[in-house]
PDB file of C-alpha atoms in Angstrom:
ATOM      1  CA  GLY C  25     -12.873 -21.825  17.071  1.00  0.00           C
ATOM      2  CA  ALA C  26      -9.678 -23.205  18.786  1.00  0.00           C
ATOM      3  CA  GLY C  27      -9.427 -25.848  16.567  1.00  0.00           C
ATOM      4  CA  VAL C  28      -9.018 -26.902  13.078  1.00  0.00           C
ATOM      5  CA  SER C  29     -12.447 -26.390  11.331  1.00  0.00           C
ATOM      6  CA  GLN C  30     -13.226 -27.694   7.661  1.00  0.00           C
ATOM      7  CA  SER C  31     -16.646 -27.044   5.965  1.00  0.00           C
ATOM      8  CA  PRO C  32     -18.741 -28.702   4.992  1.00  0.00           C
ATOM      9  CA  ARG C  33     -18.195 -31.477   6.472  1.00  0.00           C
ATOM     10  CA  TYR C  34     -20.147 -33.738   3.703  1.00  0.00           C
ATOM     11  CA  LYS C  35     -20.709 -33.178   0.374  1.00  0.00           C
ATOM     12  CA  VAL C  36     -22.635 -34.545  -2.513  1.00  0.00           C
ATOM     13  CA  ALA C  37     -22.019 -33.647  -6.300  1.00  0.00           C
ATOM     14  CA  LYS C  38     -23.015 -35.708  -9.246  1.00  0.00           C
ATOM     15  CA  ARG C  39     -19.616 -36.768 -11.941  1.00  0.00           C
ATOM     16  CA  GLY C  40     -18.273 -33.981 -13.491  1.00  0.00           C
ATOM     17  CA  GLN C  41     -19.224 -31.698 -11.003  1.00  0.00           C
ATOM     18  CA  ASP C  42     -16.594 -28.840  -9.507  1.00  0.00           C
ATOM     19  CA  VAL C  43     -16.155 -29.617  -5.579  1.00  0.00           C
ATOM     20  CA  ALA C  44     -14.439 -27.027  -3.494  1.00  0.00           C
ATOM     21  CA  LEU C  45     -12.856 -27.985  -0.050  1.00  0.00           C
ATOM     22  CA  ARG C  46     -12.387 -25.517   3.028  1.00  0.00           C
ATOM     23  CA  CYS C  47     -10.026 -25.627   5.718  1.00  0.00           C
ATOM     24  CA  ASP C  48      -9.101 -22.984   8.030  1.00  0.00           C
ATOM     25  CA  PRO C  49      -6.474 -23.864  10.900  1.00  0.00           C
ATOM     26  CA  ILE C  50      -5.295 -23.035  13.760  1.00  0.00           C
ATOM     27  CA  SER C  51      -4.556 -19.410  13.569  1.00  0.00           C
ATOM     28  CA  GLY C  52      -0.521 -18.552  13.903  1.00  0.00           C
ATOM     29  CA  HIS C  53       0.301 -21.955  12.203  1.00  0.00           C
ATOM     30  CA  VAL C  54       2.697 -21.760  10.031  1.00  0.00           C
ATOM     31  CA  SER C  55       1.921 -25.601   8.301  1.00  0.00           C
ATOM     32  CA  LEU C  56      -1.073 -26.498   6.054  1.00  0.00           C
ATOM     33  CA  PHE C  57      -1.491 -30.465   4.872  1.00  0.00           C
ATOM     34  CA  TRP C  58      -3.908 -31.206   2.843  1.00  0.00           C
ATOM     35  CA  TYR C  59      -4.816 -35.821   3.117  1.00  0.00           C
ATOM     36  CA  GLN C  60      -7.599 -37.611   1.710  1.00  0.00           C
ATOM     37  CA  GLN C  61      -8.189 -40.822   3.570  1.00  0.00           C
ATOM     38  CA  ALA C  62     -11.096 -43.625   1.926  1.00  0.00           C
ATOM     39  CA  LEU C  63     -13.519 -45.901   3.178  1.00  0.00           C
ATOM     40  CA  GLY C  64     -10.848 -48.200   5.719  1.00  0.00           C
ATOM     41  CA  GLN C  65      -7.486 -47.142   5.209  1.00  0.00           C
ATOM     42  CA  GLY C  66      -4.636 -44.169   6.589  1.00  0.00           C
ATOM     43  CA  PRO C  67      -4.814 -40.455   5.208  1.00  0.00           C
ATOM     44  CA  GLU C  68      -2.674 -40.660   2.619  1.00  0.00           C
ATOM     45  CA  PHE C  69      -0.423 -37.509   1.641  1.00  0.00           C
ATOM     46  CA  LEU C  70      -2.191 -34.838  -0.662  1.00  0.00           C
ATOM     47  CA  THR C  71       0.022 -31.209  -0.434  1.00  0.00           C
ATOM     48  CA  TYR C  72       1.846 -29.433   2.179  1.00  0.00           C
ATOM     49  CA  PHE C  73       2.311 -25.263   1.929  1.00  0.00           C
ATOM     50  CA  GLN C  74       4.026 -23.549   4.073  1.00  0.00           C
ATOM     51  CA  ASN C  75       2.539 -19.670   5.133  1.00  0.00           C
ATOM     52  CA  GLU C  76       1.754 -19.309   1.070  1.00  0.00           C
ATOM     53  CA  ALA C  77       4.062 -21.669  -0.738  1.00  0.00           C
ATOM     54  CA  GLN C  78       2.982 -24.395  -1.591  1.00  0.00           C
ATOM     55  CA  LEU C  79       5.902 -26.930  -0.457  1.00  0.00           C
ATOM     56  CA  ASP C  80       4.947 -30.348  -2.084  1.00  0.00           C
ATOM     57  CA  LYS C  81       1.962 -31.248  -4.086  1.00  0.00           C
ATOM     58  CA  SER C  82       3.093 -34.471  -4.418  1.00  0.00           C
ATOM     59  CA  GLY C  83       0.697 -36.029  -4.238  1.00  0.00           C
ATOM     60  CA  LEU C  84      -2.515 -34.804  -5.470  1.00  0.00           C
ATOM     61  CA  PRO C  85      -3.989 -37.356  -8.345  1.00  0.00           C
ATOM     62  CA  SER C  86      -4.160 -35.597 -10.905  1.00  0.00           C
ATOM     63  CA  ASP C  87      -4.047 -32.279 -12.444  1.00  0.00           C
ATOM     64  CA  ARG C  88      -8.595 -31.934 -11.419  1.00  0.00           C
ATOM     65  CA  PHE C  89      -6.514 -31.124  -8.410  1.00  0.00           C
ATOM     66  CA  PHE C  90      -5.974 -28.069  -7.257  1.00  0.00           C
ATOM     67  CA  ALA C  91      -4.998 -26.998  -3.345  1.00  0.00           C
ATOM     68  CA  GLU C  92      -4.729 -22.947  -2.859  1.00  0.00           C
ATOM     69  CA  ARG C  93      -3.790 -20.244   0.629  1.00  0.00           C
ATOM     70  CA  PRO C  94      -2.972 -16.995  -1.333  1.00  0.00           C
ATOM     71  CA  GLU C  95      -3.179 -15.097   2.246  1.00  0.00           C
ATOM     72  CA  GLY C  96      -0.885 -18.288   5.008  1.00  0.00           C
ATOM     73  CA  SER C  97      -4.067 -18.570   6.165  1.00  0.00           C
ATOM     74  CA  VAL C  98      -7.452 -20.804   5.077  1.00  0.00           C
ATOM     75  CA  SER C  99      -7.338 -22.851   2.443  1.00  0.00           C
ATOM     76  CA  THR C 100      -9.245 -24.732   0.094  1.00  0.00           C
ATOM     77  CA  LEU C 101      -8.692 -28.260  -1.628  1.00  0.00           C
ATOM     78  CA  LYS C 102     -10.486 -27.349  -5.956  1.00  0.00           C
ATOM     79  CA  ILE C 103     -11.294 -30.806  -8.147  1.00  0.00           C
ATOM     80  CA  GLN C 104     -12.653 -30.899 -10.762  1.00  0.00           C
ATOM     81  CA  ARG C 105     -14.835 -32.306 -13.199  1.00  0.00           C
ATOM     82  CA  THR C 106     -15.198 -35.219 -10.023  1.00  0.00           C
ATOM     83  CA  GLN C 107     -15.299 -38.458 -10.334  1.00  0.00           C
ATOM     84  CA  GLN C 108     -16.097 -41.715  -8.529  1.00  0.00           C
ATOM     85  CA  GLU C 109     -12.438 -42.135  -7.374  1.00  0.00           C
ATOM     86  CA  ASP C 110     -13.172 -39.226  -5.248  1.00  0.00           C
ATOM     87  CA  SER C 111     -14.908 -39.966  -2.489  1.00  0.00           C
ATOM     88  CA  ALA C 112     -13.363 -39.895   0.474  1.00  0.00           C
ATOM     89  CA  VAL C 113     -12.744 -37.815   3.283  1.00  0.00           C
ATOM     90  CA  TYR C 114     -10.800 -35.009   3.174  1.00  0.00           C
ATOM     91  CA  LEU C 115      -8.667 -34.227   5.314  1.00  0.00           C
ATOM     92  CA  CYS C 116      -6.884 -31.256   7.156  1.00  0.00           C
ATOM     93  CA  ALA C 117      -3.831 -30.334   9.518  1.00  0.00           C
ATOM     94  CA  SER C 118      -1.978 -27.537  10.489  1.00  0.00           C
ATOM     95  CA  SER C 119       0.935 -27.682  12.786  1.00  0.00           C
ATOM     96  CA  LEU C 120       2.798 -24.478  14.248  1.00  0.00           C
ATOM     97  CA  ASP C 121       6.017 -25.223  13.261  1.00  0.00           C
ATOM     98  CA  ARG C 122       7.756 -23.866   9.777  1.00  0.00           C
ATOM     99  CA  PHE C 123      10.643 -26.590  10.453  1.00  0.00           C
ATOM    100  CA  SER C 124       8.702 -29.776  10.514  1.00  0.00           C
ATOM    101  CA  ALA C 125       9.623 -30.885  13.738  1.00  0.00           C
ATOM    102  CA  GLY C 126       6.202 -29.856  14.860  1.00  0.00           C
ATOM    103  CA  GLU C 127       2.695 -31.918  16.680  1.00  0.00           C
ATOM    104  CA  LEU C 128      -0.078 -31.902  13.256  1.00  0.00           C
ATOM    105  CA  PHE C 129      -3.298 -30.812  14.043  1.00  0.00           C
ATOM    106  CA  PHE C 130      -6.675 -32.366  12.466  1.00  0.00           C
ATOM    107  CA  GLY C 131     -10.227 -31.325  11.899  1.00  0.00           C
ATOM    108  CA  GLU C 132     -12.565 -33.899  11.344  1.00  0.00           C
ATOM    109  CA  GLY C 133     -12.857 -33.757   7.778  1.00  0.00           C
ATOM    110  CA  SER C 134     -14.434 -32.834   5.058  1.00  0.00           C
ATOM    111  CA  ARG C 135     -16.402 -36.548   3.838  1.00  0.00           C
ATOM    112  CA  LEU C 136     -16.551 -36.458  -0.705  1.00  0.00           C
ATOM    113  CA  THR C 137     -19.350 -38.900  -2.494  1.00  0.00           C
ATOM    114  CA  VAL C 138     -19.425 -38.965  -5.738  1.00  0.00           C
ATOM    115  CA  LEU C 139     -22.437 -40.152  -7.636  1.00  0.00           C
TER     116      LEU C 139
ATOM    117  CA  LYS Q  12       9.957 -45.367  -0.047  1.00  0.00           C
ATOM    118  CA  GLN Q  13       8.922 -45.046   3.119  1.00  0.00           C
ATOM    119  CA  GLU Q  14       5.901 -47.620   4.339  1.00  0.00           C
ATOM    120  CA  VAL Q  15       4.226 -48.033   7.681  1.00  0.00           C
ATOM    121  CA  THR Q  16       2.861 -51.363   8.745  1.00  0.00           C
ATOM    122  CA  GLN Q  17      -0.046 -52.021  11.388  1.00  0.00           C
ATOM    123  CA  ILE Q  18      -0.520 -55.690  13.343  1.00  0.00           C
ATOM    124  CA  PRO Q  19      -2.967 -55.876  13.839  1.00  0.00           C
ATOM    125  CA  ALA Q  20      -6.395 -55.156  12.264  1.00  0.00           C
ATOM    126  CA  ALA Q  21      -8.207 -55.427  14.355  1.00  0.00           C
ATOM    127  CA  LEU Q  22      -8.205 -56.060  18.382  1.00  0.00           C
ATOM    128  CA  SER Q  23     -10.716 -56.671  20.740  1.00  0.00           C
ATOM    129  CA  VAL Q  24     -10.474 -56.618  24.308  1.00  0.00           C
ATOM    130  CA  PRO Q  25     -12.215 -57.395  27.595  1.00  0.00           C
ATOM    131  CA  GLU Q  26     -12.221 -54.440  29.559  1.00  0.00           C
ATOM    132  CA  GLY Q  27      -9.361 -53.910  31.867  1.00  0.00           C
ATOM    133  CA  GLU Q  28      -6.785 -55.260  29.717  1.00  0.00           C
ATOM    134  CA  ASN Q  29      -3.918 -53.792  28.850  1.00  0.00           C
ATOM    135  CA  LEU Q  30      -2.399 -54.173  24.843  1.00  0.00           C
ATOM    136  CA  VAL Q  31       0.222 -53.470  22.494  1.00  0.00           C
ATOM    137  CA  LEU Q  32      -0.321 -51.687  19.049  1.00  0.00           C
ATOM    138  CA  ASN Q  33       2.665 -52.640  16.957  1.00  0.00           C
ATOM    139  CA  CYS Q  34       3.058 -50.207  14.006  1.00  0.00           C
ATOM    140  CA  SER Q  35       6.380 -51.031  11.678  1.00  0.00           C
ATOM    141  CA  PHE Q  36       8.389 -48.929   8.915  1.00  0.00           C
ATOM    142  CA  THR Q  37      10.590 -49.898   6.327  1.00  0.00           C
ATOM    143  CA  ASP Q  38      13.250 -47.138   6.437  1.00  0.00           C
ATOM    144  CA  SER Q  39      14.583 -46.215   9.818  1.00  0.00           C
ATOM    145  CA  ALA Q  40      15.645 -42.169   9.189  1.00  0.00           C
ATOM    146  CA  ILE Q  41      13.611 -40.545  10.490  1.00  0.00           C
ATOM    147  CA  TYR Q  42      12.117 -37.397  11.709  1.00  0.00           C
ATOM    148  CA  ASN Q  43       9.821 -38.220  14.968  1.00  0.00           C
ATOM    149  CA  LEU Q  44       7.090 -40.723  14.926  1.00  0.00           C
ATOM    150  CA  GLN Q  45       3.553 -40.029  16.297  1.00  0.00           C
ATOM    151  CA  TRP Q  46       0.067 -42.052  17.307  1.00  0.00           C
ATOM    152  CA  PHE Q  47      -3.335 -40.710  16.612  1.00  0.00           C
ATOM    153  CA  ARG Q  48      -6.586 -42.441  17.642  1.00  0.00           C
ATOM    154  CA  GLN Q  49      -9.763 -41.838  15.148  1.00  0.00           C
ATOM    155  CA  ASP Q  50     -13.078 -41.655  16.530  1.00  0.00           C
ATOM    156  CA  PRO Q  51     -15.508 -42.796  12.873  1.00  0.00           C
ATOM    157  CA  GLY Q  52     -16.658 -40.126  11.236  1.00  0.00           C
ATOM    158  CA  LYS Q  53     -14.206 -38.020  12.695  1.00  0.00           C
ATOM    159  CA  GLY Q  54     -10.169 -36.801  12.331  1.00  0.00           C
ATOM    160  CA  LEU Q  55      -7.987 -37.545  13.900  1.00  0.00           C
ATOM    161  CA  THR Q  56      -7.279 -36.950  17.531  1.00  0.00           C
ATOM    162  CA  SER Q  57      -2.300 -37.295  18.864  1.00  0.00           C
ATOM    163  CA  LEU Q  58      -1.691 -38.794  21.026  1.00  0.00           C
ATOM    164  CA  LEU Q  59       1.791 -38.774  21.411  1.00  0.00           C
ATOM    165  CA  LEU Q  60       4.745 -37.547  19.291  1.00  0.00           C
ATOM    166  CA  ILE Q  61       7.787 -39.499  20.331  1.00  0.00           C
ATOM    167  CA  GLN Q  62      10.853 -37.725  18.215  1.00  0.00           C
ATOM    168  CA  SER Q  63      13.474 -39.025  16.634  1.00  0.00           C
ATOM    169  CA  SER Q  64      16.174 -39.338  19.392  1.00  0.00           C
ATOM    170  CA  GLN Q  65      13.832 -40.130  21.604  1.00  0.00           C
ATOM    171  CA  ARG Q  66      12.895 -43.212  23.595  1.00  0.00           C
ATOM    172  CA  GLU Q  67       8.830 -43.751  24.800  1.00  0.00           C
ATOM    173  CA  GLN Q  68       7.343 -40.862  25.492  1.00  0.00           C
ATOM    174  CA  THR Q  69       3.570 -40.899  28.060  1.00  0.00           C
ATOM    175  CA  SER Q  70       0.922 -39.870  28.866  1.00  0.00           C
ATOM    176  CA  GLY Q  71      -1.692 -41.081  31.651  1.00  0.00           C
ATOM    177  CA  ARG Q  72      -2.673 -44.922  29.944  1.00  0.00           C
ATOM    178  CA  LEU Q  73      -0.927 -44.887  27.122  1.00  0.00           C
ATOM    179  CA  ASN Q  74       3.085 -45.446  26.673  1.00  0.00           C
ATOM    180  CA  ALA Q  75       4.895 -45.686  22.873  1.00  0.00           C
ATOM    181  CA  SER Q  76       8.107 -46.379  22.544  1.00  0.00           C
ATOM    182  CA  LEU Q  77      10.135 -45.480  19.489  1.00  0.00           C
ATOM    183  CA  ASP Q  78      13.587 -48.187  17.939  1.00  0.00           C
ATOM    184  CA  LYS Q  79      15.092 -46.851  15.633  1.00  0.00           C
ATOM    185  CA  SER Q  80      17.672 -48.890  14.216  1.00  0.00           C
ATOM    186  CA  SER Q  81      14.082 -51.868  14.293  1.00  0.00           C
ATOM    187  CA  GLY Q  82      12.259 -49.853  12.646  1.00  0.00           C
ATOM    188  CA  ARG Q  83       9.732 -50.673  15.320  1.00  0.00           C
ATOM    189  CA  SER Q  84       6.995 -48.511  17.196  1.00  0.00           C
ATOM    190  CA  THR Q  85       4.455 -50.011  20.520  1.00  0.00           C
ATOM    191  CA  LEU Q  86       1.957 -48.143  22.054  1.00  0.00           C
ATOM    192  CA  TYR Q  87       0.484 -49.618  25.242  1.00  0.00           C
ATOM    193  CA  ILE Q  88      -2.362 -48.978  26.210  1.00  0.00           C
ATOM    194  CA  ALA Q  89      -2.419 -49.792  29.981  1.00  0.00           C
ATOM    195  CA  ALA Q  90      -5.981 -50.887  31.800  1.00  0.00           C
ATOM    196  CA  SER Q  91      -8.490 -50.065  28.696  1.00  0.00           C
ATOM    197  CA  GLN Q  92     -11.799 -49.140  28.824  1.00  0.00           C
ATOM    198  CA  PRO Q  93     -14.845 -49.008  26.653  1.00  0.00           C
ATOM    199  CA  GLY Q  94     -13.971 -45.630  25.749  1.00  0.00           C
ATOM    200  CA  ASP Q  95     -10.496 -46.069  24.467  1.00  0.00           C
ATOM    201  CA  SER Q  96     -12.274 -48.003  21.927  1.00  0.00           C
ATOM    202  CA  ALA Q  97     -11.476 -46.237  19.248  1.00  0.00           C
ATOM    203  CA  THR Q  98      -8.991 -46.899  15.931  1.00  0.00           C
ATOM    204  CA  TYR Q  99      -5.589 -45.967  16.128  1.00  0.00           C
ATOM    205  CA  LEU Q 100      -2.864 -44.796  13.574  1.00  0.00           C
ATOM    206  CA  CYS Q 101       0.299 -44.003  13.689  1.00  0.00           C
ATOM    207  CA  ALA Q 102       3.066 -42.192  10.289  1.00  0.00           C
ATOM    208  CA  VAL Q 103       6.014 -41.315  10.750  1.00  0.00           C
ATOM    209  CA  ARG Q 104       7.832 -38.047   9.395  1.00  0.00           C
ATOM    210  CA  ARG Q 105      10.685 -38.444   7.487  1.00  0.00           C
ATOM    211  CA  ASN Q 106      13.959 -35.554   7.809  1.00  0.00           C
ATOM    212  CA  ASN Q 107      14.126 -34.835   3.585  1.00  0.00           C
ATOM    213  CA  GLN Q 108      10.477 -34.648   3.041  1.00  0.00           C
ATOM    214  CA  GLY Q 109       9.683 -31.566   4.498  1.00  0.00           C
ATOM    215  CA  GLY Q 110       5.806 -31.947   7.315  1.00  0.00           C
ATOM    216  CA  LYS Q 111       4.376 -34.810   4.872  1.00  0.00           C
ATOM    217  CA  LEU Q 112       3.436 -38.196   7.215  1.00  0.00           C
ATOM    218  CA  ILE Q 113       3.492 -41.313   5.610  1.00  0.00           C
ATOM    219  CA  PHE Q 114       0.906 -43.471   7.856  1.00  0.00           C
ATOM    220  CA  GLY Q 115      -0.008 -46.294   8.491  1.00  0.00           C
ATOM    221  CA  GLN Q 116      -3.504 -48.113   8.153  1.00  0.00           C
ATOM    222  CA  GLY Q 117      -5.111 -47.889  11.107  1.00  0.00           C
ATOM    223  CA  THR Q 118      -5.618 -50.875  14.484  1.00  0.00           C
ATOM    224  CA  GLU Q 119      -9.545 -50.618  14.928  1.00  0.00           C
ATOM    225  CA  LEU Q 120      -9.383 -51.948  18.949  1.00  0.00           C
ATOM    226  CA  SER Q 121     -12.893 -53.057  20.391  1.00  0.00           C
ATOM    227  CA  VAL Q 122     -12.885 -52.848  24.520  1.00  0.00           C
ATOM    228  CA  LYS Q 123     -15.221 -55.045  25.384  1.00  0.00           C
ATOM    229  CA  PRO Q 124     -17.748 -54.313  28.901  1.00  0.00           C
TER     230      PRO Q 124
END
């Protein structure tokens, strides 16, 4: 498709389970971002890739969160030993440029519920 | 630390009204500012992107202005329609933080027919 695609759209996990969320950016987009959005809040930055390089992971809340983009295209956000406070919508966005000037395009998000 | 604030948090207007949504940011050293729309259960749709050197951008019934020195941006929606009902988010990108966007909490707009 032409847009940013995320899967799964909805994920229910039991506390302690590991989850993996996938993002397919727009083809050819160099930059890829992950954001976390709690209910009623604006998105909070998690991490940023430029091609396969993870240039900023300052927003990852703990070492249970890990993101990768091994071939500079598809990215996976992994959360280990999920906790209830991890419940949120995880948004992926991509941008064509590498010089931070461009517009971000967001996917529809993966809604994670941890029971 | 950059902080972005949006006022009001929620707004309800009758159809046809012109309205203004406000966004303020604490650090004027921004690279650009972007306004997004978010429908319930959906991702963000980009509405307007204003570079730091620009004063405003227009798209259809939408007009966004930027005043860097005062740390403010406004989104003006003309002749509002029920289909405009959504949450509107502004986000700023700083000069020295790569691609990271800092978001406000959003304004939830309801346009009544």
